[in-house]
mmCIF file of C-alpha atoms and ligand atoms in Angstrom:
data_model
loop_
_atom_site.group_PDB
_atom_site.id
_atom_site.type_symbol
_atom_site.label_atom_id
_atom_site.label_comp_id
_atom_site.label_asym_id
_atom_site.label_seq_id
_atom_site.Cartn_x
_atom_site.Cartn_y
_atom_site.Cartn_z
ATOM 1 C CA MET A 1 -19.843 -34.115 5.385
ATOM 2 C CA ALA A 2 -20.001 -30.599 6.763
ATOM 3 C CA LEU A 3 -18.082 -27.952 4.882
ATOM 4 C CA ASP A 4 -15.087 -26.661 6.739
ATOM 5 C CA LYS A 5 -15.087 -22.995 7.548
ATOM 6 C CA ILE A 6 -12.952 -20.776 5.331
ATOM 7 C CA LEU A 7 -10.755 -18.858 7.741
ATOM 8 C CA VAL A 8 -9.203 -15.481 7.032
ATOM 9 C CA THR A 9 -5.711 -16.968 6.948
ATOM 10 C CA ARG A 10 -3.920 -20.302 6.935
ATOM 11 C CA SER A 11 -0.333 -20.745 8.092
ATOM 12 C CA SER A 12 2.277 -21.817 5.556
ATOM 13 C CA LEU A 13 4.135 -25.020 6.365
ATOM 14 C CA PRO A 14 6.937 -26.815 4.531
ATOM 15 C CA GLU A 15 6.678 -30.548 3.855
ATOM 16 C CA MET A 16 7.083 -32.326 7.173
ATOM 17 C CA GLU A 17 10.103 -34.279 5.859
ATOM 18 C CA GLU A 18 11.858 -31.067 4.950
ATOM 19 C CA TYR A 19 11.421 -29.687 8.449
ATOM 20 C CA VAL A 20 12.514 -32.954 10.079
ATOM 21 C CA GLU A 21 15.630 -32.926 7.920
ATOM 22 C CA GLU A 22 16.324 -29.343 8.995
ATOM 23 C CA ILE A 23 16.057 -30.060 12.741
ATOM 24 C CA LYS A 24 18.017 -33.364 12.712
ATOM 25 C CA GLU A 25 21.200 -31.462 13.440
ATOM 26 C CA LEU A 26 19.742 -30.268 16.729
ATOM 27 C CA TRP A 27 19.832 -33.846 18.035
ATOM 28 C CA GLU A 28 23.522 -33.961 17.240
ATOM 29 C CA ASN A 29 24.608 -30.741 18.907
ATOM 30 C CA HIS A 30 21.923 -30.407 21.632
ATOM 31 C CA TRP A 31 21.966 -26.611 21.186
ATOM 32 C CA LEU A 32 18.304 -25.588 21.223
ATOM 33 C CA THR A 33 18.334 -21.825 21.709
ATOM 34 C CA ASN A 34 20.674 -18.893 22.487
ATOM 35 C CA MET A 35 21.824 -17.996 19.000
ATOM 36 C CA GLY A 36 22.708 -21.417 17.612
ATOM 37 C CA VAL A 37 23.519 -22.494 14.059
ATOM 38 C CA LYS A 38 19.933 -22.293 12.759
ATOM 39 C CA HIS A 39 19.508 -18.824 14.237
ATOM 40 C CA ASN A 40 22.666 -17.587 12.589
ATOM 41 C CA GLN A 41 21.883 -19.239 9.263
ATOM 42 C CA LEU A 42 18.400 -17.705 9.121
ATOM 43 C CA LYS A 43 19.769 -14.304 10.107
ATOM 44 C CA ASP A 44 22.136 -14.336 7.111
ATOM 45 C CA MET A 45 19.333 -15.463 4.799
ATOM 46 C CA LEU A 46 17.040 -12.683 6.045
ATOM 47 C CA ILE A 47 19.606 -9.926 5.610
ATOM 48 C CA LYS A 48 19.872 -10.954 1.960
ATOM 49 C CA TYR A 49 16.167 -11.495 1.392
ATOM 50 C CA LEU A 50 15.098 -8.230 3.009
ATOM 51 C CA ARG A 51 17.982 -6.290 1.430
ATOM 52 C CA VAL A 52 18.901 -4.596 4.708
ATOM 53 C CA SER A 53 22.269 -3.812 6.260
ATOM 54 C CA HIS A 54 21.619 -4.853 9.868
ATOM 55 C CA LEU A 55 19.113 -7.195 11.440
ATOM 56 C CA GLU A 56 18.522 -8.810 14.824
ATOM 57 C CA MET A 57 16.052 -11.677 15.181
ATOM 58 C CA MET A 58 13.664 -11.880 18.121
ATOM 59 C CA SER A 59 11.143 -14.268 19.679
ATOM 60 C CA ASN A 60 8.276 -12.334 18.045
ATOM 61 C CA GLY A 61 7.492 -9.064 16.308
ATOM 62 C CA HIS A 62 6.185 -7.400 19.430
ATOM 63 C CA MET A 63 9.389 -7.978 21.394
ATOM 64 C CA ALA A 64 11.372 -6.807 18.359
ATOM 65 C CA LEU A 65 9.540 -3.484 18.558
ATOM 66 C CA GLU A 66 9.874 -3.224 22.338
ATOM 67 C CA MET A 67 13.583 -4.004 22.201
ATOM 68 C CA ALA A 68 14.123 -1.514 19.370
ATOM 69 C CA LEU A 69 12.465 1.345 21.245
ATOM 70 C CA GLN A 70 14.486 0.478 24.357
ATOM 71 C CA ALA A 71 17.787 0.218 22.455
ATOM 72 C CA MET A 72 17.186 3.636 20.888
ATOM 73 C CA LYS A 73 16.890 5.122 24.399
ATOM 74 C CA LEU A 74 13.833 7.167 23.468
ATOM 75 C CA ASP A 75 12.100 9.420 25.936
ATOM 76 C CA GLY A 76 8.845 11.415 25.672
ATOM 77 C CA GLU A 77 6.111 11.272 23.044
ATOM 78 C CA VAL A 78 5.826 9.038 19.997
ATOM 79 C CA ILE A 79 3.473 9.937 17.145
ATOM 80 C CA THR A 80 1.788 6.778 15.898
ATOM 81 C CA SER A 81 -1.303 5.387 14.169
ATOM 82 C CA PRO A 82 -4.415 4.068 15.964
ATOM 83 C CA PHE A 83 -5.256 1.953 12.890
ATOM 84 C CA THR A 84 -3.076 -0.986 13.829
ATOM 85 C CA PHE A 85 -2.728 -4.061 15.992
ATOM 86 C CA ALA A 86 -2.473 -3.701 19.797
ATOM 87 C CA SER A 87 1.244 -4.461 19.685
ATOM 88 C CA THR A 88 2.304 -1.156 18.106
ATOM 89 C CA THR A 89 0.904 1.029 20.878
ATOM 90 C CA HIS A 90 1.658 -1.423 23.684
ATOM 91 C CA ALA A 91 5.353 -1.424 22.707
ATOM 92 C CA ILE A 92 5.403 2.361 23.061
ATOM 93 C CA VAL A 93 3.617 2.424 26.416
ATOM 94 C CA ARG A 94 5.558 -0.509 27.867
ATOM 95 C CA ASN A 95 8.726 1.509 27.199
ATOM 96 C CA GLY A 96 7.426 4.371 29.348
ATOM 97 C CA LEU A 97 6.706 6.487 26.259
ATOM 98 C CA LYS A 98 3.492 8.347 25.491
ATOM 99 C CA PRO A 99 1.606 7.520 22.282
ATOM 100 C CA VAL A 100 0.128 10.458 20.363
ATOM 101 C CA PHE A 101 -2.326 9.303 17.715
ATOM 102 C CA CYS A 102 -2.186 10.725 14.212
ATOM 103 C CA ASP A 103 -4.990 10.166 11.703
ATOM 104 C CA ILE A 104 -4.552 8.083 8.543
ATOM 105 C CA GLU A 105 -4.880 8.722 4.823
ATOM 106 C CA ARG A 106 -8.247 7.697 3.399
ATOM 107 C CA ASP A 107 -6.792 5.841 0.436
ATOM 108 C CA ARG A 108 -3.948 3.750 1.784
ATOM 109 C CA TYR A 109 -4.838 3.665 5.514
ATOM 110 C CA THR A 110 -1.334 4.691 6.620
ATOM 111 C CA MET A 111 -0.344 7.719 8.730
ATOM 112 C CA ASP A 112 -1.238 11.032 7.065
ATOM 113 C CA PRO A 113 1.988 13.082 6.889
ATOM 114 C CA GLU A 114 -0.023 16.289 6.608
ATOM 115 C CA LYS A 115 -1.356 15.766 10.103
ATOM 116 C CA ILE A 116 1.954 14.969 11.817
ATOM 117 C CA GLU A 117 3.423 18.418 12.367
ATOM 118 C CA ALA A 118 0.436 19.715 14.330
ATOM 119 C CA LEU A 119 1.084 16.923 16.858
ATOM 120 C CA ILE A 120 4.775 17.633 17.395
ATOM 121 C CA THR A 121 5.690 19.147 20.783
ATOM 122 C CA GLU A 122 9.042 19.695 22.510
ATOM 123 C CA LYS A 123 8.572 16.218 24.010
ATOM 124 C CA THR A 124 8.198 14.385 20.690
ATOM 125 C CA CYS A 125 11.089 11.978 20.087
ATOM 126 C CA ALA A 126 9.901 9.703 17.284
ATOM 127 C CA ILE A 127 7.317 8.821 14.640
ATOM 128 C CA LEU A 128 6.080 5.231 14.512
ATOM 129 C CA PRO A 129 3.920 4.598 11.424
ATOM 130 C CA VAL A 130 2.586 1.238 10.234
ATOM 131 C CA HIS A 131 2.786 -0.186 6.705
ATOM 132 C CA VAL A 132 -0.826 -1.379 7.064
ATOM 133 C CA TYR A 133 -1.751 -4.416 4.890
ATOM 134 C CA GLY A 134 1.685 -4.030 3.307
ATOM 135 C CA ASN A 135 0.759 -0.593 1.895
ATOM 136 C CA VAL A 136 3.903 1.489 2.031
ATOM 137 C CA CYS A 137 3.555 4.687 4.092
ATOM 138 C CA ASP A 138 4.447 8.023 2.506
ATOM 139 C CA VAL A 139 8.046 7.351 3.556
ATOM 140 C CA GLU A 140 9.496 10.407 1.787
ATOM 141 C CA ALA A 141 7.149 12.928 3.418
ATOM 142 C CA ILE A 142 7.536 11.293 6.824
ATOM 143 C CA GLN A 143 11.336 11.358 6.582
ATOM 144 C CA LYS A 144 11.278 15.010 5.596
ATOM 145 C CA ILE A 145 9.277 15.923 8.707
ATOM 146 C CA ALA A 146 11.498 13.754 10.905
ATOM 147 C CA ASP A 147 14.660 15.399 9.560
ATOM 148 C CA LYS A 148 13.224 18.873 9.994
ATOM 149 C CA HIS A 149 12.384 18.234 13.663
ATOM 150 C CA GLY A 150 15.203 15.853 14.584
ATOM 151 C CA LEU A 151 12.930 12.855 15.170
ATOM 152 C CA LYS A 152 13.581 9.126 14.801
ATOM 153 C CA VAL A 153 11.394 7.066 12.465
ATOM 154 C CA ILE A 154 10.475 3.502 13.403
ATOM 155 C CA TYR A 155 8.236 1.510 11.058
ATOM 156 C CA ASP A 156 5.935 -1.272 12.141
ATOM 157 C CA ALA A 157 6.521 -3.364 9.006
ATOM 158 C CA ALA A 158 4.804 -6.475 10.402
ATOM 159 C CA HIS A 159 2.636 -6.659 7.257
ATOM 160 C CA ALA A 160 5.347 -5.773 4.766
ATOM 161 C CA PHE A 161 7.785 -8.703 4.835
ATOM 162 C CA GLY A 162 9.876 -8.981 1.677
ATOM 163 C CA GLU A 163 8.385 -5.968 -0.080
ATOM 164 C CA THR A 164 10.522 -3.523 -2.002
ATOM 165 C CA TYR A 165 9.760 0.115 -2.624
ATOM 166 C CA LYS A 166 11.596 1.965 -5.389
ATOM 167 C CA GLY A 167 13.866 -1.046 -5.673
ATOM 168 C CA LYS A 168 14.969 -0.947 -2.032
ATOM 169 C CA GLY A 169 14.032 -3.319 0.775
ATOM 170 C CA ILE A 170 11.136 -1.786 2.677
ATOM 171 C CA GLY A 171 13.092 -2.298 5.912
ATOM 172 C CA THR A 172 15.674 0.237 4.769
ATOM 173 C CA TYR A 173 13.285 3.184 5.176
ATOM 174 C CA GLY A 174 13.421 5.126 8.432
ATOM 175 C CA ASP A 175 15.894 4.385 11.244
ATOM 176 C CA VAL A 176 14.376 1.072 12.247
ATOM 177 C CA SER A 177 11.772 -1.378 10.938
ATOM 178 C CA MET A 178 10.107 -4.251 12.730
ATOM 179 C CA PHE A 179 8.934 -7.426 10.985
ATOM 180 C CA SER A 180 6.711 -10.125 12.454
ATOM 181 C CA PHE A 181 7.140 -13.815 11.615
ATOM 182 C CA HIS A 182 3.975 -14.888 13.417
ATOM 183 C CA ALA A 183 2.163 -17.980 12.106
ATOM 184 C CA THR A 184 -0.479 -15.781 10.443
ATOM 185 C CA LYS A 185 1.982 -13.611 8.524
ATOM 186 C CA VAL A 186 3.251 -13.999 4.935
ATOM 187 C CA PHE A 187 6.515 -15.481 6.241
ATOM 188 C CA ASN A 188 6.475 -17.379 9.519
ATOM 189 C CA THR A 189 8.842 -18.958 12.020
ATOM 190 C CA ILE A 190 5.782 -20.134 14.068
ATOM 191 C CA GLU A 191 6.450 -17.190 16.394
ATOM 192 C CA GLY A 192 9.233 -14.799 15.585
ATOM 193 C CA GLY A 193 10.239 -11.373 14.440
ATOM 194 C CA ALA A 194 13.142 -9.133 13.613
ATOM 195 C CA VAL A 195 14.282 -5.585 13.774
ATOM 196 C CA CYS A 196 16.241 -4.008 10.910
ATOM 197 C CA PHE A 197 18.255 -0.862 11.462
ATOM 198 C CA LYS A 198 20.632 1.597 9.837
ATOM 199 C CA ASP A 199 22.844 2.439 12.812
ATOM 200 C CA ALA A 200 25.415 -0.342 13.344
ATOM 201 C CA GLY A 201 25.705 0.916 16.916
ATOM 202 C CA LEU A 202 22.333 -0.682 17.713
ATOM 203 C CA GLU A 203 23.554 -4.192 16.943
ATOM 204 C CA ARG A 204 25.238 -4.951 20.269
ATOM 205 C CA PRO A 205 22.537 -3.341 22.465
ATOM 206 C CA LEU A 206 19.792 -5.275 20.657
ATOM 207 C CA TYR A 207 21.705 -8.538 20.916
ATOM 208 C CA GLU A 208 22.189 -8.012 24.637
ATOM 209 C CA LEU A 209 18.668 -6.727 25.358
ATOM 210 C CA LYS A 210 17.066 -9.855 23.917
ATOM 211 C CA ASN A 211 19.217 -11.922 26.288
ATOM 212 C CA PHE A 212 18.441 -10.198 29.620
ATOM 213 C CA GLY A 213 20.951 -7.412 28.992
ATOM 214 C CA ILE A 214 23.817 -9.818 29.620
ATOM 215 C CA HIS A 215 27.057 -8.236 28.387
ATOM 216 C CA ASN A 216 29.426 -11.028 29.373
ATOM 217 C CA ALA A 217 29.703 -13.816 31.921
ATOM 218 C CA GLU A 218 30.135 -11.383 34.789
ATOM 219 C CA GLU A 219 28.401 -8.242 33.632
ATOM 220 C CA VAL A 220 24.754 -7.324 33.037
ATOM 221 C CA ARG A 221 24.516 -3.825 31.631
ATOM 222 C CA ALA A 222 20.899 -3.214 30.667
ATOM 223 C CA ILE A 223 17.462 -4.201 31.957
ATOM 224 C CA GLY A 224 16.773 -6.569 29.092
ATOM 225 C CA ALA A 225 14.162 -9.241 28.524
ATOM 226 C CA ASN A 226 14.081 -12.706 27.033
ATOM 227 C CA ALA A 227 13.348 -12.323 23.337
ATOM 228 C CA LYS A 228 15.648 -14.869 21.729
ATOM 229 C CA MET A 229 14.495 -16.934 18.763
ATOM 230 C CA ASN A 230 14.953 -20.652 19.429
ATOM 231 C CA GLU A 231 16.449 -23.143 16.975
ATOM 232 C CA PHE A 232 13.172 -24.886 16.098
ATOM 233 C CA CYS A 233 11.597 -21.604 15.064
ATOM 234 C CA ALA A 234 14.690 -20.606 13.108
ATOM 235 C CA ALA A 235 14.630 -23.993 11.321
ATOM 236 C CA MET A 236 10.977 -23.406 10.378
ATOM 237 C CA GLY A 237 11.998 -20.020 9.013
ATOM 238 C CA ILE A 238 14.784 -21.541 6.915
ATOM 239 C CA CYS A 239 12.318 -24.004 5.362
ATOM 240 C CA ASN A 240 9.558 -21.431 4.801
ATOM 241 C CA LEU A 241 11.925 -18.899 3.280
ATOM 242 C CA ARG A 242 12.949 -21.462 0.631
ATOM 243 C CA HIS A 243 9.357 -21.583 -0.606
ATOM 244 C CA LEU A 244 8.355 -17.985 -0.054
ATOM 245 C CA ALA A 245 8.649 -16.775 -3.654
ATOM 246 C CA GLU A 246 6.246 -19.517 -4.730
ATOM 247 C CA GLU A 247 3.856 -18.741 -1.860
ATOM 248 C CA ILE A 248 3.775 -15.065 -2.796
ATOM 249 C CA SER A 249 3.119 -15.838 -6.455
ATOM 250 C CA LYS A 250 0.167 -18.002 -5.382
ATOM 251 C CA ARG A 251 -1.084 -15.150 -3.203
ATOM 252 C CA LYS A 252 -0.808 -12.891 -6.211
ATOM 253 C CA MET A 253 -3.131 -15.175 -8.169
ATOM 254 C CA VAL A 254 -5.685 -15.064 -5.342
ATOM 255 C CA TYR A 255 -5.333 -11.277 -5.270
ATOM 256 C CA GLU A 256 -5.901 -11.005 -9.022
ATOM 257 C CA LYS A 257 -8.940 -13.251 -8.851
ATOM 258 C CA TYR A 258 -10.472 -11.094 -6.114
ATOM 259 C CA MET A 259 -9.671 -7.949 -8.101
ATOM 260 C CA SER A 260 -11.364 -9.224 -11.230
ATOM 261 C CA GLU A 261 -14.430 -10.423 -9.294
ATOM 262 C CA LEU A 262 -14.899 -7.332 -7.121
ATOM 263 C CA SER A 263 -13.586 -4.360 -9.074
ATOM 264 C CA THR A 264 -16.981 -3.693 -10.672
ATOM 265 C CA VAL A 265 -19.030 -3.988 -7.481
ATOM 266 C CA LYS A 266 -20.419 -0.556 -6.576
ATOM 267 C CA GLY A 267 -19.633 0.527 -3.032
ATOM 268 C CA ILE A 268 -16.842 -2.000 -2.443
ATOM 269 C CA LYS A 269 -13.571 -0.089 -2.365
ATOM 270 C CA LEU A 270 -10.467 -2.158 -2.993
ATOM 271 C CA ASN A 271 -6.935 -1.648 -1.684
ATOM 272 C CA PRO A 272 -4.956 0.806 -3.847
ATOM 273 C CA VAL A 273 -2.259 -0.418 -6.220
ATOM 274 C CA GLN A 274 0.853 1.551 -5.262
ATOM 275 C CA GLU A 275 3.421 2.695 -7.760
ATOM 276 C CA ASP A 276 7.001 1.459 -7.249
ATOM 277 C CA LEU A 277 5.892 -1.092 -4.633
ATOM 278 C CA VAL A 278 6.523 -4.814 -5.086
ATOM 279 C CA SER A 279 3.739 -6.199 -2.919
ATOM 280 C CA ASN A 280 3.665 -9.379 -0.816
ATOM 281 C CA TYR A 281 -0.148 -9.691 -1.107
ATOM 282 C CA ALA A 282 -0.448 -10.136 2.645
ATOM 283 C CA TYR A 283 -4.105 -9.123 3.025
ATOM 284 C CA PHE A 284 -7.191 -8.417 0.980
ATOM 285 C CA PRO A 285 -9.011 -5.533 2.674
ATOM 286 C CA ILE A 286 -12.269 -4.154 1.323
ATOM 287 C CA VAL A 287 -13.980 -0.974 2.485
ATOM 288 C CA VAL A 288 -17.786 -1.046 2.421
ATOM 289 C CA GLU A 289 -18.994 2.382 1.311
ATOM 290 C CA ASP A 290 -22.514 3.840 1.710
ATOM 291 C CA GLU A 291 -23.172 3.165 -1.964
ATOM 292 C CA PHE A 292 -23.083 -0.578 -1.316
ATOM 293 C CA GLY A 293 -26.438 -0.268 0.417
ATOM 294 C CA CYS A 294 -25.711 -2.051 3.676
ATOM 295 C CA ASP A 295 -22.955 -1.778 6.234
ATOM 296 C CA ARG A 296 -19.799 -3.750 6.922
ATOM 297 C CA ASP A 297 -21.307 -5.768 9.755
ATOM 298 C CA VAL A 298 -24.007 -7.096 7.427
ATOM 299 C CA VAL A 299 -21.342 -8.211 4.935
ATOM 300 C CA TRP A 300 -19.388 -9.867 7.754
ATOM 301 C CA GLN A 301 -22.569 -11.618 8.948
ATOM 302 C CA LYS A 302 -23.594 -12.846 5.499
ATOM 303 C CA LEU A 303 -20.131 -14.270 4.914
ATOM 304 C CA ALA A 304 -20.193 -15.955 8.343
ATOM 305 C CA GLU A 305 -23.570 -17.537 7.506
ATOM 306 C CA ASN A 306 -21.793 -19.083 4.536
ATOM 307 C CA ASP A 307 -18.941 -20.386 6.711
ATOM 308 C CA ILE A 308 -16.571 -17.695 5.459
ATOM 309 C CA ILE A 309 -14.766 -15.966 8.284
ATOM 310 C CA ALA A 310 -13.663 -12.455 7.312
ATOM 311 C CA ARG A 311 -12.065 -10.197 9.888
ATOM 312 C CA LYS A 312 -12.831 -6.654 11.047
ATOM 313 C CA TYR A 313 -9.186 -5.752 10.924
ATOM 314 C CA PHE A 314 -8.593 -3.153 12.385
ATOM 315 C CA TYR A 315 -11.661 -2.644 14.517
ATOM 316 C CA PRO A 316 -11.853 -1.256 17.119
ATOM 317 C CA LEU A 317 -9.153 1.384 16.864
ATOM 318 C CA VAL A 318 -6.389 1.227 19.464
ATOM 319 C CA ASN A 319 -7.542 4.558 20.926
ATOM 320 C CA GLU A 320 -10.900 2.879 21.657
ATOM 321 C CA TYR A 321 -9.436 -0.006 23.676
ATOM 322 C CA GLU A 322 -10.494 -0.053 27.307
ATOM 323 C CA CYS A 323 -6.884 0.417 28.395
ATOM 324 C CA TYR A 324 -6.446 3.583 26.295
ATOM 325 C CA ARG A 325 -9.827 5.251 25.946
ATOM 326 C CA LYS A 326 -9.583 7.226 29.180
ATOM 327 C CA MET A 327 -6.587 9.109 27.809
ATOM 328 C CA HIS A 328 -7.391 9.106 24.101
ATOM 329 C CA ASN A 329 -10.370 9.825 21.901
ATOM 330 C CA SER A 330 -11.064 8.224 18.533
ATOM 331 C CA ALA A 331 -12.907 11.419 17.519
ATOM 332 C CA ASP A 332 -9.410 12.933 17.160
ATOM 333 C CA THR A 333 -8.695 10.473 14.331
ATOM 334 C CA PRO A 334 -11.966 10.623 12.333
ATOM 335 C CA ILE A 335 -10.733 8.981 9.137
ATOM 336 C CA ALA A 336 -9.245 6.048 11.030
ATOM 337 C CA LYS A 337 -12.544 5.798 12.915
ATOM 338 C CA ASP A 338 -14.570 5.788 9.700
ATOM 339 C CA ILE A 339 -12.363 3.187 7.992
ATOM 340 C CA SER A 340 -12.422 0.951 11.078
ATOM 341 C CA MET A 341 -16.241 0.875 10.833
ATOM 342 C CA ARG A 342 -16.139 -0.069 7.142
ATOM 343 C CA VAL A 343 -13.147 -2.329 6.612
ATOM 344 C CA LEU A 344 -13.156 -6.092 6.288
ATOM 345 C CA THR A 345 -10.222 -8.322 5.376
ATOM 346 C CA LEU A 346 -11.243 -11.278 3.247
ATOM 347 C CA PRO A 347 -9.645 -14.736 3.423
ATOM 348 C CA MET A 348 -6.180 -14.567 1.857
ATOM 349 C CA TYR A 349 -3.546 -17.290 1.771
ATOM 350 C CA ALA A 350 -1.446 -19.080 -0.797
ATOM 351 C CA ASP A 351 -3.543 -22.256 -0.952
ATOM 352 C CA LEU A 352 -6.917 -20.537 -1.224
ATOM 353 C CA ASP A 353 -8.423 -22.023 -4.376
ATOM 354 C CA MET A 354 -10.080 -20.003 -7.107
ATOM 355 C CA HIS A 355 -13.501 -21.628 -6.670
ATOM 356 C CA THR A 356 -13.542 -20.531 -3.042
ATOM 357 C CA VAL A 357 -12.620 -16.987 -4.044
ATOM 358 C CA GLU A 358 -15.507 -17.066 -6.527
ATOM 359 C CA ARG A 359 -17.844 -18.336 -3.824
ATOM 360 C CA ILE A 360 -16.735 -15.580 -1.402
ATOM 361 C CA CYS A 361 -17.261 -12.913 -4.053
ATOM 362 C CA ALA A 362 -20.641 -14.384 -5.056
ATOM 363 C CA VAL A 363 -21.843 -14.014 -1.446
ATOM 364 C CA ILE A 364 -20.771 -10.359 -1.436
ATOM 365 C CA LYS A 365 -22.356 -9.663 -4.824
ATOM 366 C CA GLY A 366 -25.544 -11.413 -3.740
ATOM 367 C CA ILE A 367 -26.173 -9.106 -0.789
HETATM 368 C C1 LIG B 1 1.454 -9.200 13.913
HETATM 369 C C2 LIG B 1 1.639 -7.770 14.225
HETATM 370 C C3 LIG B 1 2.471 -7.319 15.265
HETATM 371 C C4 LIG B 1 3.069 -8.211 16.311
HETATM 372 O O1 LIG B 1 3.801 -9.255 15.850
HETATM 373 P P1 LIG B 1 3.940 -10.605 16.690
HETATM 374 O O2 LIG B 1 4.996 -11.352 15.949
HETATM 375 O O3 LIG B 1 2.620 -11.286 16.684
HETATM 376 O O4 LIG B 1 4.385 -10.242 18.069
HETATM 377 C C5 LIG B 1 2.681 -5.953 15.384
HETATM 378 N N1 LIG B 1 2.105 -5.068 14.557
HETATM 379 C C6 LIG B 1 1.282 -5.451 13.569
HETATM 380 C C7 LIG B 1 0.688 -4.417 12.675
HETATM 381 C C8 LIG B 1 1.004 -6.810 13.384
HETATM 382 O O5 LIG B 1 0.138 -7.181 12.425
#
């Protein structure tokens, strides 16, 4: 029998019976979407779990970010990171805003606060950093700059679900945070997402924007979209959230196994352990340094030859995409460029067994 490929991630699912039990109610009330009972129940659970004051659920993380930027009525330039997924920048551009790329810190791969101020112009309205791999950005320094210049701060927290920093939910930092509940994320609703925010005044606009901007039966106030989370997705979220603590503790064991196997390998740089951060162990990125003796693509290839599918995440940089490279230049963000050429995320999910982790690490050590 051929060995199955080890993929970089594997979606969490509850027992099928548990999910069936959860959706039975839907056959009784025939209410499948538009903020039904499951939607409202999950929303309450998430506010508690994430330790945030306000939250609106959406059909996915990307729409959550788009809706947030629209609800905030931003205009002008947004300083953001090119070391991210397409969604972050697309949400800015699709709102008629201009992305301005700031370089990242070499150690934690998040926006470098020391490079923000040089990018601020009279048109700058917001800063949109990314908690890459669940690494918390330098939230204090970023907030200080934002306050000094009167800018909003919106975090792409797609990787940071459930984390706490200095005892507070990570979604409480900045004005707004977006979470993704995509199938590949630590917590999933199949597809889904949410936006958390400080200003209670955003609640109504966000609720209306995700439902076409409908204010009431006879009035449509804003040019909204359709970004509602349906009942089947919400039910999946309710089930998955019940088991999340256990899933994360299993991820932690995988993380610790990788750490013990790889921490002595010369030229393989591991993700930093951050003080005051309770991690969700979402990803296991390694950075292949010159000292290792061969480059990232060779490591990727060797793993692939052994049916282990690692991911060059994030490569290429957003400012190298065909749709952006005419206006932007990755030479302006040299550290992000360098990391994108060296980084590899290794398989990481709750059910990854220790023998497989050993096998993955043995391939790397054998190169
Ligand atoms: C997954 C992800 C998104 C988009 O979330 P979806 O739920 O897939 O729309 C945005 N930003 C980052 C960094 C992500 O990893």
